[in-house]
Short mmCIF file of C-alpha atoms in Angstrom, two decimals:
data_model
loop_
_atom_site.label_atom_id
_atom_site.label_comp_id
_atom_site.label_asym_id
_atom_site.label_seq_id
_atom_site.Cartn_x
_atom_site.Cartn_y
_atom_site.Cartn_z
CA UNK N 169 116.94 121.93 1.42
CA UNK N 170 116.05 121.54 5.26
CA UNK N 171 112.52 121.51 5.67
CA UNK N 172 110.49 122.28 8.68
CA UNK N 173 107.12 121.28 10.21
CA UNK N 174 105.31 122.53 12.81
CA UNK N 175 102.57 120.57 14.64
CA UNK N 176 99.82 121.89 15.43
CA UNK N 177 99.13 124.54 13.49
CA UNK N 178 96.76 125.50 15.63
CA UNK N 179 96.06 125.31 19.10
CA UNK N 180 93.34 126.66 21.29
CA UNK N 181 93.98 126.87 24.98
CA UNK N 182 93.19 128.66 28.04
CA UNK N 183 94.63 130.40 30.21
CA UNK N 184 96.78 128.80 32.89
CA UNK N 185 97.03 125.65 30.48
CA UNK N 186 100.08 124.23 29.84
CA UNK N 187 100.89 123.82 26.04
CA UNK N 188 103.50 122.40 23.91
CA UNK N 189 105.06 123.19 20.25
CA UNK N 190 106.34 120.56 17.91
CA UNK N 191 108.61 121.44 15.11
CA UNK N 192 110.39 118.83 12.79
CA UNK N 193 113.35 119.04 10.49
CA UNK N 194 113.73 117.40 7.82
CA UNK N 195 117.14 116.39 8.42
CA UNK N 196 119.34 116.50 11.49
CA UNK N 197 119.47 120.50 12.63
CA UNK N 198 121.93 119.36 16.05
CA UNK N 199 120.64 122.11 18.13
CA UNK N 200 120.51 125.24 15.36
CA UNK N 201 117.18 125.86 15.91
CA UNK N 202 114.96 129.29 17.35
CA UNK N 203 111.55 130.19 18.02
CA UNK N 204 110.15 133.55 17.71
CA UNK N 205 106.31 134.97 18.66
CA UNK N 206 104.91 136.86 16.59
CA UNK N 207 101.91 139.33 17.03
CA UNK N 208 99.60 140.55 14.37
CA UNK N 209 100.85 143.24 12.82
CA UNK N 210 104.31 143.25 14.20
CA UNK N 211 107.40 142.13 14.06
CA UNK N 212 108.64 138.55 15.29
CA UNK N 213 110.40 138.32 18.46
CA UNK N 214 113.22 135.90 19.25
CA UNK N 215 111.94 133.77 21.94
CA UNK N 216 114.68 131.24 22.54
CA UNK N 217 118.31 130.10 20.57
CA UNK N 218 120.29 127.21 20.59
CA UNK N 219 116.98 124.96 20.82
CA UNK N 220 116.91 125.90 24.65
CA UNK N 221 118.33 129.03 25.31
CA UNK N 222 116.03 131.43 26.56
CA UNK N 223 116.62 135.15 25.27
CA UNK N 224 116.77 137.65 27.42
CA UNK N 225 113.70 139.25 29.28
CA UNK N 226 111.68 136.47 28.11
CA UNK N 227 109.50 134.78 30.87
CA UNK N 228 111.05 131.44 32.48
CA UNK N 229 107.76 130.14 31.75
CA UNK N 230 108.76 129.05 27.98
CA UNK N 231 111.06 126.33 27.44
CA UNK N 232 112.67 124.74 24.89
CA UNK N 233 113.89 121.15 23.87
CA UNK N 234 115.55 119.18 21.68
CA UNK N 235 118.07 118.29 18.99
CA UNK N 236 118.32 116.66 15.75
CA UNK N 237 115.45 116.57 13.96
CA UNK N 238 112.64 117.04 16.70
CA UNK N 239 112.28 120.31 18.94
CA UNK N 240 108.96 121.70 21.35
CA UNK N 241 108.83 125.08 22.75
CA UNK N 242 106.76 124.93 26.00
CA UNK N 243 104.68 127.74 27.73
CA UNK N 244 103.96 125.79 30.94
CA UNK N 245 101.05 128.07 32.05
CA UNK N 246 99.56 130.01 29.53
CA UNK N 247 99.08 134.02 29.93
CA UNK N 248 96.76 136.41 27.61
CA UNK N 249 100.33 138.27 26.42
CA UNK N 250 100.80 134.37 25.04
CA UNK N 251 98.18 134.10 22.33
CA UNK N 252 100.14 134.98 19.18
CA UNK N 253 101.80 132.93 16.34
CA UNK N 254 104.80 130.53 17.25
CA UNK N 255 107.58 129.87 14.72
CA UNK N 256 110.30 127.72 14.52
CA UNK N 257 113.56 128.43 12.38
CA UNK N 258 116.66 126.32 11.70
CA UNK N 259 120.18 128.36 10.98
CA UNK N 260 122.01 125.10 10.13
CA UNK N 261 122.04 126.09 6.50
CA UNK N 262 121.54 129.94 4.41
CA UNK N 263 118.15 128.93 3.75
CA UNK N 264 117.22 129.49 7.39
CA UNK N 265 113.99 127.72 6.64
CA UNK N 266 111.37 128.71 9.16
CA UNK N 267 108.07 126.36 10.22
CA UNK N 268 104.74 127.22 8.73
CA UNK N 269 103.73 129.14 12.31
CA UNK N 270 101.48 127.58 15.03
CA UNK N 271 98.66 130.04 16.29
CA UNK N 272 97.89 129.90 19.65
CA UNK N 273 94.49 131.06 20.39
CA UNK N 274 91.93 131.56 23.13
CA UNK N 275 89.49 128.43 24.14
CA UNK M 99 119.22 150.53 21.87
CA UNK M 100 119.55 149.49 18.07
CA UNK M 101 116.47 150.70 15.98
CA UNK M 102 115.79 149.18 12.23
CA UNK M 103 113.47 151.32 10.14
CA UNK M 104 112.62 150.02 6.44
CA UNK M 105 111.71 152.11 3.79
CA UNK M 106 110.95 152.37 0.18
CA UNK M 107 108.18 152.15 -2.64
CA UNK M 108 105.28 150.01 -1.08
CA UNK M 109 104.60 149.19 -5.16
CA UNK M 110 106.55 147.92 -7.85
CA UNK M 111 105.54 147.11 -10.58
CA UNK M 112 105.96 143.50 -12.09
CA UNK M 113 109.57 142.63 -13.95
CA UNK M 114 110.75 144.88 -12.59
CA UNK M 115 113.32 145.65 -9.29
CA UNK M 116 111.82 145.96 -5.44
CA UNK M 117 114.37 148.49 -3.79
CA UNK M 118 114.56 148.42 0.33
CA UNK M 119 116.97 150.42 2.51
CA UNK M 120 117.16 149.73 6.37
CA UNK M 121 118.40 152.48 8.71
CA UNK M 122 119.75 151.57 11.76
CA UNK M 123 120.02 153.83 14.51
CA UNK M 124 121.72 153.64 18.49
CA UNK M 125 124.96 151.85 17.14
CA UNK M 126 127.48 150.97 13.74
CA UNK M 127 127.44 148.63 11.77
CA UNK M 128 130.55 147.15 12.76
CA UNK M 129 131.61 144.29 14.90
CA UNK M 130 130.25 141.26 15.10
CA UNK M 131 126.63 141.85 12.82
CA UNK M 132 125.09 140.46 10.04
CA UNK M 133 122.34 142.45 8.92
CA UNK M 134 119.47 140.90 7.91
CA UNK M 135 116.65 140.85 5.47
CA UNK M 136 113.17 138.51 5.77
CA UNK M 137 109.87 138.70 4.60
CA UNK M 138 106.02 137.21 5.02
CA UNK M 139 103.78 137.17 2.49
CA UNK M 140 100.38 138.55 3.25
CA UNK M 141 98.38 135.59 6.14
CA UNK M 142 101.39 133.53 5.33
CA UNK M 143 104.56 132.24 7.10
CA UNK M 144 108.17 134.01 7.31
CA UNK M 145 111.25 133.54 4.91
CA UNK M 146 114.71 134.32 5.21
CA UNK M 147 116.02 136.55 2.34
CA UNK M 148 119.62 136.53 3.25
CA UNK M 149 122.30 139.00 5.21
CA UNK M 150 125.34 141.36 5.06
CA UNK M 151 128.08 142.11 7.38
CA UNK M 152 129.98 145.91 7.49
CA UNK M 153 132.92 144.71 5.17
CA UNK M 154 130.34 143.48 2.69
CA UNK M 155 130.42 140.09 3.01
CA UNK M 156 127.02 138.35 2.15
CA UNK M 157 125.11 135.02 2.82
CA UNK M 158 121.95 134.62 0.68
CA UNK M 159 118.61 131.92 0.84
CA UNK M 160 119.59 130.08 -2.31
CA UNK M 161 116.02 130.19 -3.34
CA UNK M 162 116.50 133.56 -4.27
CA UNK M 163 120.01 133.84 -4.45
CA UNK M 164 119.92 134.49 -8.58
CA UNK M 165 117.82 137.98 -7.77
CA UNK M 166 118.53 139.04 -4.80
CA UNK M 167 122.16 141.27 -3.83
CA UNK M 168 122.32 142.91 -0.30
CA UNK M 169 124.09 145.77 -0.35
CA UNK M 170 125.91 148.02 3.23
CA UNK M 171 126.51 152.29 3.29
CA UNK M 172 128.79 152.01 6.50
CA UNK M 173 129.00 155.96 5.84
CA UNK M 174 125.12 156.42 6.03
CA UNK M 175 124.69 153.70 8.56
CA UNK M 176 122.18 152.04 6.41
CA UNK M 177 121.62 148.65 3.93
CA UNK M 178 119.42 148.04 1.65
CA UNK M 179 117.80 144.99 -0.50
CA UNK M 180 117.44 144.98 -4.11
CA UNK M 181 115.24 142.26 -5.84
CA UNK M 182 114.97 141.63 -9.22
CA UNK M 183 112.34 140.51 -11.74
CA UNK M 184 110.05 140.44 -9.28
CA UNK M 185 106.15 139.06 -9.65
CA UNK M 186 102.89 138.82 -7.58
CA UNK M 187 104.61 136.63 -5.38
CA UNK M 188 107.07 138.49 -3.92
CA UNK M 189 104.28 140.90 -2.61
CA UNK M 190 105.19 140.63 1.21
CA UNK M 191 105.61 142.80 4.60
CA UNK M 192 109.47 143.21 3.84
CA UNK M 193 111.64 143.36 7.71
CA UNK M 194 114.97 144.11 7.97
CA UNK M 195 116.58 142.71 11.68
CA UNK M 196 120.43 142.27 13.12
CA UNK M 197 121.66 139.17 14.07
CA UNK M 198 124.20 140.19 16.61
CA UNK M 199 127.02 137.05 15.34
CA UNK M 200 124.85 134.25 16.44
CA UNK M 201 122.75 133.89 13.13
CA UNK M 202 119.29 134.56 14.82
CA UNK M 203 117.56 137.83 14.37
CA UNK M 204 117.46 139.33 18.10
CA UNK M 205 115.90 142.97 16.87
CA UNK M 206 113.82 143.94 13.95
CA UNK M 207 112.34 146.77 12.33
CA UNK M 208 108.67 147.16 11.75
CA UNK M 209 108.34 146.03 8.07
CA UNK M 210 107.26 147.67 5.41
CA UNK M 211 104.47 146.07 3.05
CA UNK M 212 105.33 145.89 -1.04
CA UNK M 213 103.06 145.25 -3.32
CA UNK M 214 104.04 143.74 -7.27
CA UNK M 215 100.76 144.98 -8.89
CA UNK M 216 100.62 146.40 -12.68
#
């Protein structure tokens, strides 16, 4: 089964600052890979597809990267709506496997 | 605009079956969908229960696939989760979401919180 890892799992920033997401699979993903925010309490919410396709209506200031087996999501200057709890998720295989979550708090 | 509302028993009792049914409102169940079902244990990260289309077909997590069978009412608009000999580790907020063809979830419901508990 694919696994996935997310480094950090959690990172405290300010705003304006420029962070960056790791997330590692296991095995070689290609570029099957999402990342959704999720607030407490609610739902997730698909971020970006495709390792670097942003959805649409999200802000141009996340990005996303890779292929393989190593990805980042990047929010490349941070706003209070930001602060929530990142996950990655591979749909190479019917397990789906998602990341442990990296919470993104305030400095 | 698609809408996804869960509901069913927020307790179940352990052994036995966890029953879900997600409405779906603004559009059919047709076309290109899978409908999908997830869920996060309490403080805990997300997993990926597995997902229907309107003809039936279904893909399942195999880390559940020996209790788990999606099932789709294309008549009611509605599908629904059943889980089977479930234990305290399968209490979780339960979401339901479409994936519109594309195998990520794009819209979810709310979730709905079940609790195994004797």
């Amino acid at each position: 089964d694919i696994q996935m890892t997310q480094s950090p799992s959690t990172l405290s920033a300010s705003v304006g600052d420029r962070v960056t997401i790791t997330c590692r699979a296991s095995q070689s993903i290609s570029s099957w890979l999402a990342w959704y925010q999720q607030k407490p309490g609610k739902a997730p919410k698909l971020l970006i597809s495709q390792a670097s396709t942003l959805e649409s209506g999200v802000p141009s200031r996340f990005s996303g990267s890779g292929s393989g087996t190593e990805f980042t999501v990047t929010i490349s200057s941070l706003q209070p709506d930001d602060f929530a709890t990142y996950y990655c998720q591979q749909y190479k295989t019917y397990s789906r496997t998602f990341g442990q979550g990296t919470r993104v708090e305030i400095k | 605009q698609v809408q996804l509302q869960e509901s069913g028993p927020g307790l179940v009792r352990p052994s036995g079956t966890l029953s879900l049914t997600c409405a779906v409102s603004g559009g059919s169940l047709d076309g290109t969908n899978w409908w999908v079902w997830a869920r996060q244990p309490p403080g805990k990260g997300l997993e990926w229960i597995g997902e229907i289309n309107h003809t039936g077909s279904t893909n399942y997590n195999p880390s559940l696939k020996n209790r788990v069978i999606i099932s789709v009412d294309n008549s009611k608009n509605q599908f629904s989760l059943s889980l089977t000999s479930v234990t305290a580790a399968d209490t979780a907020v339960y979401y339901c979401a479409r994936d519109p063809g594309r195998a990520v979830a794009v819209i979810w419901g709310q979730g709905t919180m079940v609790t195994v508990s004797s």
